[in-house]
Short mmCIF file of C-alpha atoms in Angstrom, two decimals:
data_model
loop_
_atom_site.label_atom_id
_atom_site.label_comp_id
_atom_site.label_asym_id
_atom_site.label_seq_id
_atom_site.Cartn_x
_atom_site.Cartn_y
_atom_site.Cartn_z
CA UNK A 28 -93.84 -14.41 -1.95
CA UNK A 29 -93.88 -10.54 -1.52
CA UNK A 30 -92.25 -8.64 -3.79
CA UNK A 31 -89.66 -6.98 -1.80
CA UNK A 32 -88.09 -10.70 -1.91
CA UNK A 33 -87.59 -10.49 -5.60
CA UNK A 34 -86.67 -6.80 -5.98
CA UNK A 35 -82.74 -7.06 -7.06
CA UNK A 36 -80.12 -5.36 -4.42
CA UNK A 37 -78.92 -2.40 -6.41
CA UNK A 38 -82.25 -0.94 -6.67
CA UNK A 39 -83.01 -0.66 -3.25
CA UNK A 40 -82.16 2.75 -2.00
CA UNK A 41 -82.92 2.84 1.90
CA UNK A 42 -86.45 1.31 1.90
CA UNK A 43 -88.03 3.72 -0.24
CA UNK A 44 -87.65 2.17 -3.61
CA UNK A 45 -89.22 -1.20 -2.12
CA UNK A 46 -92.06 0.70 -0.68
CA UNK A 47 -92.61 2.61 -3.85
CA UNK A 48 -92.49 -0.76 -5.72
CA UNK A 49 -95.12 -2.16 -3.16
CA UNK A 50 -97.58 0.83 -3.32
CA UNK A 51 -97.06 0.93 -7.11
CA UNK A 52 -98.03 -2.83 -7.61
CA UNK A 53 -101.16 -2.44 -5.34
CA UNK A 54 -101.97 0.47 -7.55
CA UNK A 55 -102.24 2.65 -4.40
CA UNK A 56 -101.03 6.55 -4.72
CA UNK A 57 -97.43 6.90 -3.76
CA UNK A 58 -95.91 8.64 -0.72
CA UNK A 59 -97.38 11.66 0.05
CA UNK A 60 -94.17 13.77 0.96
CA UNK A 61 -92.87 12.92 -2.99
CA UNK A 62 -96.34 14.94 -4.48
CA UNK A 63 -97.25 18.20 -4.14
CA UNK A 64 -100.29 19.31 -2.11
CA UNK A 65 -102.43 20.73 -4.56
CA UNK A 66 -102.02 17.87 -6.80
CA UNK A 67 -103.59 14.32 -6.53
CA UNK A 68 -100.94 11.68 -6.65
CA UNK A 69 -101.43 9.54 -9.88
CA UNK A 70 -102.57 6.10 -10.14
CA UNK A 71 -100.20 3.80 -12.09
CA UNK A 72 -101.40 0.26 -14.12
CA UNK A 73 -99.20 -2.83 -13.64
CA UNK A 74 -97.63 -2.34 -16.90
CA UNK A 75 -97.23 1.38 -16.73
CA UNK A 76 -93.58 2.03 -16.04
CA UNK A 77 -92.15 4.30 -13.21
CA UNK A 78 -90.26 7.09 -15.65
CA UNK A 79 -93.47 7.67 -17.90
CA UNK A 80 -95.14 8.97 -14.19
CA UNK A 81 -92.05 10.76 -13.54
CA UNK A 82 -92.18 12.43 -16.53
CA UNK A 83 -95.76 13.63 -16.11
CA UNK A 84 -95.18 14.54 -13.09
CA UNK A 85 -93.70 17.65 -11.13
CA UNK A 86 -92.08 16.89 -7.87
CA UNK A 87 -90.53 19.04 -5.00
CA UNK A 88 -87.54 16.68 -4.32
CA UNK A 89 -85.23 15.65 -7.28
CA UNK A 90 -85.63 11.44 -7.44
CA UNK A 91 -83.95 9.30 -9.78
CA UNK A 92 -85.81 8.11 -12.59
CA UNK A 93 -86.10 4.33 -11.83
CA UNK A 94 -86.66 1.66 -14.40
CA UNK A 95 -89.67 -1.28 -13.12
CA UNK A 96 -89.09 -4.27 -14.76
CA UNK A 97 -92.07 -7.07 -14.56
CA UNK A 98 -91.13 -9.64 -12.58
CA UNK A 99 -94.35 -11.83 -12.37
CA UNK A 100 -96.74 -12.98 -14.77
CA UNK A 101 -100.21 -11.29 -15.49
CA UNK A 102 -102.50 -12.60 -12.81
CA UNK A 103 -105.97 -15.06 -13.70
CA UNK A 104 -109.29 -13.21 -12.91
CA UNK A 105 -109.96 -15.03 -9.55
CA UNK A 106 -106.60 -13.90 -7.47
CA UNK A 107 -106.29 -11.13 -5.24
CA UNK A 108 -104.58 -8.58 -7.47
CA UNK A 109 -106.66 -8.73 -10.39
CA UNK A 110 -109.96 -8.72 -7.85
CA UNK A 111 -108.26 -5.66 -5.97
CA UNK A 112 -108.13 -3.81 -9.27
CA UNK A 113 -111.69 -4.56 -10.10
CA UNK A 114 -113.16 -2.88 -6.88
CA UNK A 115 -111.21 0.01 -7.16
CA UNK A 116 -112.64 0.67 -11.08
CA UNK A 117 -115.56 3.09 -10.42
CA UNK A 118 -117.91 0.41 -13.10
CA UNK A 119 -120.70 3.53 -12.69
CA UNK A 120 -118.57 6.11 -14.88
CA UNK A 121 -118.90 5.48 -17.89
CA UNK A 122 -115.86 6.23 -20.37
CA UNK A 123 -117.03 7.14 -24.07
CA UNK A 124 -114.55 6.18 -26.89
CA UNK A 125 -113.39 10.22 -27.02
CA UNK A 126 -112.60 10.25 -23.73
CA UNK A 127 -110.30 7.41 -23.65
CA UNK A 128 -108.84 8.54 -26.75
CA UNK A 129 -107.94 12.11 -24.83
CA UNK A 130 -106.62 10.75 -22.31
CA UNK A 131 -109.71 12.52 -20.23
CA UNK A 132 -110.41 9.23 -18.03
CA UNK A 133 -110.67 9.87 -14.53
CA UNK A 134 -109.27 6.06 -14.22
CA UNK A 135 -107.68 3.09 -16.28
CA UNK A 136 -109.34 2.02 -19.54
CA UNK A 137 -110.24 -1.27 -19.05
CA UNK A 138 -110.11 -3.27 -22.61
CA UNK A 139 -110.93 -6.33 -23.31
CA UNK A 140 -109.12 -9.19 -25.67
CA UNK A 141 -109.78 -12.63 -26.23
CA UNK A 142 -108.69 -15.84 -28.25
CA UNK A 143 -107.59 -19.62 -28.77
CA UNK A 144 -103.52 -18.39 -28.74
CA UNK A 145 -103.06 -21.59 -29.86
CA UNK A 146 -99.01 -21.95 -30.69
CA UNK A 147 -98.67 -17.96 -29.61
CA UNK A 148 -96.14 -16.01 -31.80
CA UNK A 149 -95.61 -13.07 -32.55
CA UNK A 150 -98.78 -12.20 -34.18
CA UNK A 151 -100.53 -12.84 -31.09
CA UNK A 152 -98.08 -10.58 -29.37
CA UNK A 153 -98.54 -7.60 -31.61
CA UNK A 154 -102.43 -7.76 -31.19
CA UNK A 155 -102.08 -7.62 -27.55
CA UNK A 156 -99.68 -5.10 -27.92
CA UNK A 157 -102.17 -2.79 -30.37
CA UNK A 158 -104.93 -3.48 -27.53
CA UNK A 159 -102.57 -2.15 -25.12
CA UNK A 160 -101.99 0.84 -26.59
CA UNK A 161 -105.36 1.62 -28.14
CA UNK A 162 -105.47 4.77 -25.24
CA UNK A 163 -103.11 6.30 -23.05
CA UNK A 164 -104.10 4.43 -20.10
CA UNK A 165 -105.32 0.91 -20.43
CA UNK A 166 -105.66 -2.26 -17.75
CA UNK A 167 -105.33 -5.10 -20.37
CA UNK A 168 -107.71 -7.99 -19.72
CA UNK A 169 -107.24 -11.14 -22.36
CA UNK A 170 -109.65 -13.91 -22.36
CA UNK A 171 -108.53 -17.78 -23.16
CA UNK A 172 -111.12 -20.01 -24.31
CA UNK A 173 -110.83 -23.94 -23.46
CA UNK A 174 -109.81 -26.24 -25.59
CA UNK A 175 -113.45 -28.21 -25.21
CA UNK A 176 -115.00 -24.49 -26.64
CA UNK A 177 -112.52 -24.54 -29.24
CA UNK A 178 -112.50 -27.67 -30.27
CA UNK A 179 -117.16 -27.32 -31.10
CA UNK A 180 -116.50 -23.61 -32.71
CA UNK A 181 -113.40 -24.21 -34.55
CA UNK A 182 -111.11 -27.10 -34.33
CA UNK A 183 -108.33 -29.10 -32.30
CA UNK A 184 -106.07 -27.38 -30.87
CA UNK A 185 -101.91 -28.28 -30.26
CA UNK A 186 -101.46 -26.86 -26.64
CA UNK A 187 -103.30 -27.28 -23.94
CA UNK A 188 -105.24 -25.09 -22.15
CA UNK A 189 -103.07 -24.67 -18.95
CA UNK A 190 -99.97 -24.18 -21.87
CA UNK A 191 -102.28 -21.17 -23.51
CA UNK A 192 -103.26 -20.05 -20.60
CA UNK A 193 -99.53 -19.74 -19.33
CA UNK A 194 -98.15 -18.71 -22.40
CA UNK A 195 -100.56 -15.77 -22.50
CA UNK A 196 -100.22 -14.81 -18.76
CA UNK A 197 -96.42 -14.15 -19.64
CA UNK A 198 -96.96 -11.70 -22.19
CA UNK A 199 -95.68 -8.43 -20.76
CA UNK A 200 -98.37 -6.59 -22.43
CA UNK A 201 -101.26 -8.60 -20.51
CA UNK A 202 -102.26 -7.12 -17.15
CA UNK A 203 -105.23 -9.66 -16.37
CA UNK A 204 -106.52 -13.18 -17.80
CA UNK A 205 -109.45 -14.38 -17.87
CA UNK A 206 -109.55 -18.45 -18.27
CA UNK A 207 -112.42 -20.39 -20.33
CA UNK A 208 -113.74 -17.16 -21.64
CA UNK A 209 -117.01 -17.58 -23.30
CA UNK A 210 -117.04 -17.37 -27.45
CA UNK A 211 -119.57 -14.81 -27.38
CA UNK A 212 -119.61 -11.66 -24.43
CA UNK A 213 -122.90 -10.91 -23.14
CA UNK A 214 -123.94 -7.97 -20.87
CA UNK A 215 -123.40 -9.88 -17.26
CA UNK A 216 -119.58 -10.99 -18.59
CA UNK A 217 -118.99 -7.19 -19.29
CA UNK A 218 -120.34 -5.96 -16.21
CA UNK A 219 -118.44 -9.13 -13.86
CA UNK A 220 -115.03 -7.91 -15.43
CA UNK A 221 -115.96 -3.98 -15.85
CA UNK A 222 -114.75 -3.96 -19.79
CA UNK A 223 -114.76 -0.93 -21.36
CA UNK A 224 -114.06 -1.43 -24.81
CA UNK A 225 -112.93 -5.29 -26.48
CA UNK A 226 -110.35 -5.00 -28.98
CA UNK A 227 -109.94 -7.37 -32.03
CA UNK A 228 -109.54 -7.48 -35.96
CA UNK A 229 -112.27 -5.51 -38.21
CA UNK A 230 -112.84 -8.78 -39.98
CA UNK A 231 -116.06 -10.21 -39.30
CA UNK A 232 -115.48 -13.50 -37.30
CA UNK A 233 -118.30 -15.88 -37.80
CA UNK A 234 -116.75 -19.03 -37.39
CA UNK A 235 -118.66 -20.53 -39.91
CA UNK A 236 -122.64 -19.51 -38.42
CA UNK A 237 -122.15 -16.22 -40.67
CA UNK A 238 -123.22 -13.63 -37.69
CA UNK A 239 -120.33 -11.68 -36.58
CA UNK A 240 -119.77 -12.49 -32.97
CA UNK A 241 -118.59 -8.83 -32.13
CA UNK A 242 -121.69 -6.98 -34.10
CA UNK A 243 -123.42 -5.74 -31.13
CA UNK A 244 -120.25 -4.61 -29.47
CA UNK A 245 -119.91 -2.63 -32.48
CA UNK A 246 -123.24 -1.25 -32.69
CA UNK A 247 -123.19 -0.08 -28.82
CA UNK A 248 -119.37 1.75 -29.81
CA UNK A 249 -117.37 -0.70 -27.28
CA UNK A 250 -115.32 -2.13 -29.95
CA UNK A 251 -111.84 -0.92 -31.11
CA UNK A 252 -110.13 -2.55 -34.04
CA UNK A 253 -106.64 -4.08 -34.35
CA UNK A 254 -104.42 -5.01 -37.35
CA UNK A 255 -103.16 -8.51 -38.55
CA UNK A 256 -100.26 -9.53 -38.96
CA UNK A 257 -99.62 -10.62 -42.65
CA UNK A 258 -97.49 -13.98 -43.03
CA UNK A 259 -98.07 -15.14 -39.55
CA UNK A 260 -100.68 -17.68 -37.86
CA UNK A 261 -101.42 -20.57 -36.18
CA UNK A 262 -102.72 -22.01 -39.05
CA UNK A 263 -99.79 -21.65 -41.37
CA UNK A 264 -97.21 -22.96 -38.26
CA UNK A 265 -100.27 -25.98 -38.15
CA UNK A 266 -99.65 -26.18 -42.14
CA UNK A 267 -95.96 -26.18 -42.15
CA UNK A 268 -95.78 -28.95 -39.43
CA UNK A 269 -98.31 -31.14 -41.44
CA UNK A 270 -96.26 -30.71 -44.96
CA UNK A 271 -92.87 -31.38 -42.99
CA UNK A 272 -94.39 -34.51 -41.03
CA UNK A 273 -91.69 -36.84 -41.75
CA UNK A 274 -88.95 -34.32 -40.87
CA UNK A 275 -90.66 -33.66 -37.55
CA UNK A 276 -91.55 -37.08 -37.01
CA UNK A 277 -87.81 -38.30 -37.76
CA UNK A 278 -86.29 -35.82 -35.57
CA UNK A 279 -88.54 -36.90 -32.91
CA UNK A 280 -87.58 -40.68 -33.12
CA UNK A 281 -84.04 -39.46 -32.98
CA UNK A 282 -84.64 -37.50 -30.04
CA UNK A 283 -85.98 -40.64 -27.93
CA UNK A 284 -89.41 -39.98 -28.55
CA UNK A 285 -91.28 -44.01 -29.08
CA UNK A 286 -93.32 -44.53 -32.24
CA UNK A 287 -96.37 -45.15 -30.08
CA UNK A 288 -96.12 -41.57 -28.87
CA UNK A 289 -95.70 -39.85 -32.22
CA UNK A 290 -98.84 -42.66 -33.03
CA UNK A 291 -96.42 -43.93 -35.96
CA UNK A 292 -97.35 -47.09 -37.01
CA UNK A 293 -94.46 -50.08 -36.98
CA UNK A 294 -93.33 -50.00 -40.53
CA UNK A 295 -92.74 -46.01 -40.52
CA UNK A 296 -91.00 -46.48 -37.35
CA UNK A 297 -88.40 -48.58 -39.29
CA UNK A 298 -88.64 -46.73 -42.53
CA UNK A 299 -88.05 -42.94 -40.42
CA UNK A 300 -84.96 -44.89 -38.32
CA UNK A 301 -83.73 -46.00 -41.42
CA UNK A 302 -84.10 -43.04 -43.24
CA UNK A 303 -82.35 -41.18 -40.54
CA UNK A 304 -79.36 -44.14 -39.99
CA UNK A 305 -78.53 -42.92 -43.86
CA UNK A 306 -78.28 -39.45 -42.95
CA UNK A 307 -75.94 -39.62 -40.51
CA UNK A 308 -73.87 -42.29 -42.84
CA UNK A 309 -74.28 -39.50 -45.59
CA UNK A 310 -72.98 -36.98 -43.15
CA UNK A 311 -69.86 -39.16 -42.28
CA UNK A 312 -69.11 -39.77 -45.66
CA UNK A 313 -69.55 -35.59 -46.16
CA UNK A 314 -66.97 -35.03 -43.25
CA UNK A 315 -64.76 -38.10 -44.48
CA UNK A 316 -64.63 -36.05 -47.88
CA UNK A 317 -63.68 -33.13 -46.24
CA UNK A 318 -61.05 -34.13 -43.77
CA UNK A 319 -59.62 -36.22 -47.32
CA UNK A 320 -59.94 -32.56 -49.18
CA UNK A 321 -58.21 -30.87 -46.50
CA UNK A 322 -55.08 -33.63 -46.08
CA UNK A 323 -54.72 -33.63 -50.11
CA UNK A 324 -54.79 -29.36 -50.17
CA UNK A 325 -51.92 -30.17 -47.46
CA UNK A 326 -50.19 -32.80 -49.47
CA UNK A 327 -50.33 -31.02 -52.39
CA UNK A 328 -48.66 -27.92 -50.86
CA UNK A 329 -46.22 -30.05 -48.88
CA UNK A 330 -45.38 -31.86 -51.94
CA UNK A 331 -45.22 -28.49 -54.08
CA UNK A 332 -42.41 -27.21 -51.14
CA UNK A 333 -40.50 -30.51 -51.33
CA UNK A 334 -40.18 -30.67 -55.74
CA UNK A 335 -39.67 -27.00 -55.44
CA UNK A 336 -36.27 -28.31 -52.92
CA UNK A 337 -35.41 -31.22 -55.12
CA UNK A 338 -35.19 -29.26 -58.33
CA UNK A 339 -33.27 -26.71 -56.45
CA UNK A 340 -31.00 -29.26 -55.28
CA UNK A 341 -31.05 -31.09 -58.60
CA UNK A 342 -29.98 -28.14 -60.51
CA UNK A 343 -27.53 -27.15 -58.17
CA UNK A 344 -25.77 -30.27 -59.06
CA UNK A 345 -26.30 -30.73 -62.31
CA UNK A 346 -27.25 -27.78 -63.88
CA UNK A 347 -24.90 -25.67 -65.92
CA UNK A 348 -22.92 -24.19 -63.25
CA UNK A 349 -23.75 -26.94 -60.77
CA UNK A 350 -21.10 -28.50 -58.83
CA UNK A 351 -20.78 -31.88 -60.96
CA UNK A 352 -20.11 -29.78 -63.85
CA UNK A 353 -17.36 -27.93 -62.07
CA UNK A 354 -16.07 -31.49 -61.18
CA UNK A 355 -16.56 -33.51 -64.13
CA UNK A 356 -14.78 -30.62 -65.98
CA UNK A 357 -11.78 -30.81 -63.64
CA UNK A 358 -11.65 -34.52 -63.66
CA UNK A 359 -11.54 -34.00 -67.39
CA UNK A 360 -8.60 -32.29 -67.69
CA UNK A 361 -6.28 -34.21 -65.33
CA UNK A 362 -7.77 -37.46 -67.17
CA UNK A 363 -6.33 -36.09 -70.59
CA UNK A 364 -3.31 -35.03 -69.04
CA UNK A 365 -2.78 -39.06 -67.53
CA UNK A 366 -3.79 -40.35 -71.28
CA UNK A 367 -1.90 -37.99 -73.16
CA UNK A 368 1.81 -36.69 -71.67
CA UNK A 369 3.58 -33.84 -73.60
CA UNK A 370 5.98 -34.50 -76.18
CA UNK A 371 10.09 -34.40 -75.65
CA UNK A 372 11.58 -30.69 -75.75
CA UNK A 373 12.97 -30.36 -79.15
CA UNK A 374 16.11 -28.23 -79.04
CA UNK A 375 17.48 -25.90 -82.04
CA UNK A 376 21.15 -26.25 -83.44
CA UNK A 377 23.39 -23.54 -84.31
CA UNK A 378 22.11 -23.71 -87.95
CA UNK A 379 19.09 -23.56 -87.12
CA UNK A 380 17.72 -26.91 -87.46
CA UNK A 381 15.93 -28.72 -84.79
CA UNK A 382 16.33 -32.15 -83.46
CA UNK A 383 13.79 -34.49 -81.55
CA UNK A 384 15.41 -36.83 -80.67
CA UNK A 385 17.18 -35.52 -77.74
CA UNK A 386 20.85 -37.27 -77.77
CA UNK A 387 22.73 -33.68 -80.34
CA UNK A 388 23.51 -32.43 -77.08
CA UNK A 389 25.78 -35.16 -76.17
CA UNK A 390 29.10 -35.66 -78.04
CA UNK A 391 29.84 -36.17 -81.46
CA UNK A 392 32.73 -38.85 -80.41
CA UNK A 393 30.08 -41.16 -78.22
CA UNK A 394 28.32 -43.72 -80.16
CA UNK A 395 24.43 -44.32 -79.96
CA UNK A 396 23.84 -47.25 -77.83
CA UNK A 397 23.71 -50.35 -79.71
CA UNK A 398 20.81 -51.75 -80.61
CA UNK A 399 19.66 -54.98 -78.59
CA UNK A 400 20.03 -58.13 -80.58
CA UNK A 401 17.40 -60.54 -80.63
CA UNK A 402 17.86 -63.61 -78.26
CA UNK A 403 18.93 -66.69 -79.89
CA UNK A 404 18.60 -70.73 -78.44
CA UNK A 405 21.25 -72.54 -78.59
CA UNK A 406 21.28 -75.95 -79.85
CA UNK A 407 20.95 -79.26 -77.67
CA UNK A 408 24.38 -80.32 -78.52
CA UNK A 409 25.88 -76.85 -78.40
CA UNK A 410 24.26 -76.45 -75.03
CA UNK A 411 25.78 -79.71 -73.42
CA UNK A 412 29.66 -78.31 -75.08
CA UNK A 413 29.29 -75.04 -73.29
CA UNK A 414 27.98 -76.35 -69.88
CA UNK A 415 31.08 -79.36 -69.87
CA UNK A 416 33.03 -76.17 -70.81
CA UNK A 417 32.00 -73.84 -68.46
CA UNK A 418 31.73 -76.22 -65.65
CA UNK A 419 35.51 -77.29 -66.24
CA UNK A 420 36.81 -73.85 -66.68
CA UNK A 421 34.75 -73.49 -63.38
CA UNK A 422 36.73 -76.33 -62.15
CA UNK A 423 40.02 -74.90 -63.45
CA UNK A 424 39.66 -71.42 -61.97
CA UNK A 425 39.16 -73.64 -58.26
CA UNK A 426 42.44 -75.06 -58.83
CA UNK A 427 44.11 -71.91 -60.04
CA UNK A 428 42.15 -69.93 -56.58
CA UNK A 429 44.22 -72.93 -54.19
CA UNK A 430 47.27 -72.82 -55.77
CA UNK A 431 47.35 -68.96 -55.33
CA UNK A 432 46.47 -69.36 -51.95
CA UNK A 433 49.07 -72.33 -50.87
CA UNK A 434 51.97 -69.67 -52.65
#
């Protein structure tokens, strides 16, 4: 693919910014009619971004300061653009260590970096980034060695060497990689690749044969020295997996990974699934609890708003002024009025004395009313007198009532 495929829209500006882009990534000078005549146009690095030459830089027509982004990983050794930049490198001048430093090069400090970059963090990342910047100019070159290498020197590694290889070739401070670098760097590997200077960590690294592998880079003045990062390493991420194992290894299993895989025997299988069947019943349980805490917060304040509305409504009835009080006491009174009537008027006299009874208004000539005798049975005999008697009276008044009539 060439790269004005992959060069977004908006920074094309009539063809020119793609050519620039193409000329810049061959590491060829740019368009002449941009540079001044008495000055050489400057060579740029793969990593070296477009502003920092603009900035350097004096120019006849005003351009736009334009922002590269990387947009392909660091090439291996063997393909075009990394053997493109090693024929143009002029191997004959020498650069010493003041010179790079200066910034006096006639051409790209080419520094060497190597490792395992086994797991690659960020401490891999910064080291590359200190070799990068180690001079003003540099054309990063970082050596991978194979796992088979690694594996006699030092130990097993977790990637693979195509993932290392990858993961270092996507670095954006990496420019070149070199692939199953050798442990050791001997004249004819520094004069193949044109190194300069190699770049690594003032610690002697002996790898356990107790020569320091980079002692007669140091001697000759090729080496430059890089920090550590403190805290960080493959080792410790190596360490941390190991002491979580059955974390890792549960999570695994519950991602779909097979026992035989994770090389778990039969019985762990079962114990990790099991393990993990009770976490998830613990974490039910946990969200049961809390969906129950949440409903009995809102019963509690739902039940708080209702007693707060009964005992309103309770004492509206029968509080002191409530309603059935009002009643009751209403009720009350007509109730003693039914039981109890008021007494008779009692009316004064002339002298002054007062009667009760009612009957001094009426006249002194009319009688009281006379008192009702009690009711008295008449004998058998008695009875049968008065009924022959009253029934022939009866018969006599008939007699008397036709008489009349027939007169």
């Amino acid at each position: 693919m060439e790269t004005s495929e992959i060069i977004p829209k908006h920074m094309e500006n009539g063809g020119t910014t793609e050519k620039l882009h193409k000329e810049s990534r061959k590491g060829a000078s740019f368009h002449k009619s941009t540079w001044t005549k008495d000055r050489k146009p400057p060579t740029m690095s793969r990593k070296r971004p477009y502003d920092e030459i603009c900035r350097n830089s004096t120019t006849q027509d005003s351009m736009p300061h334009l922002k590269m982004s990387i947009f392909k990983p660091a090439p291996f050794d063997d393909e075009p653009d990394a053997l493109l930049e090693r024929e143009r490198c002029d191997y004959s001048v020498r650069i010493s260590y003041e010179e790079a430093c200066n910034g006096a090069a006639t051409r790209p400090v080419r520094v060497y970096a190597d490792g395992i970059y086994d797991l690659f963090h960020q401490g891999h990342a910064r080291q590359l980034m200190q070799a990068k910047n180690v001079f003003p100019n540099v054309y990063l070159i970082v050596g991978v060695c194979s796992g088979a290498l690694t594996h006699s020197k030092k130990g097993r590694t977790v990637m693979t060497d195509d993932e290392r290889y990858e993961a270092v070739r996507h670095c954006r401070y990496v420019d070149e990689v070199v692939r199953d670098a050798p442990w050791s760097l001997d004249d004819e590997f520094l004069c193949k690749h044109k190194i300069d200077f190699v770049a690594h960590d003032e610690e002697p690294y002996t790898t356990g044969s107790g020569v320091d592998v980079y002692a007669p880079l140091k001697a000759r003045g090729m080496f430059v020295a890089t920090q550590r990062t403190e805290g960080v390493s493959t080792s410790d991420i190596v360490a941390r997996i190991v002491r979580d194992y059955d974390v890792y290894v549960r999570r695994n299993l519950a991602r779909g990974y097979s026992a035989k895989e994770l090389n778990v025997s039969f019985l762990n299988e079962k114990k990790f699934r099991l393990q993990n069947k009770m976490d998830e019943l613990k974490e039910q349980g946990k969200k049961v609890i809390e969906n129950l805490d949440e409903k009995r917060v809102d019963m509690i304040q739902k039940w708080e708003e209702k007693s707060r509305d009964f005992i309103d409504t309770f004492l509206l009835l029968f509080g002191r002024e409530g309603r059935l009080s009002h009643i009751w006491n209403e009720s009350k009174g007509r109730i003693m009025q039914a039981l109890s009537p008021p007494g008779s008027p009692h009316h004064n006299h002339e002298d002054g004395s007062s009667s009760a009874t009612g009957y001094d208004d009426l006249d002194d000539s009319a009688s009281p009313p006379p008192k009702a005798g009690r009711f008295e049975f008449p004998s058998p005999r008695s009875s049968v007198s008065q009924i022959n008697s009253s029934s022939h009276h009866d018969h006599y008044d008939e007699d008397e009532e036709e008489e009349s009539r027939s007169e």
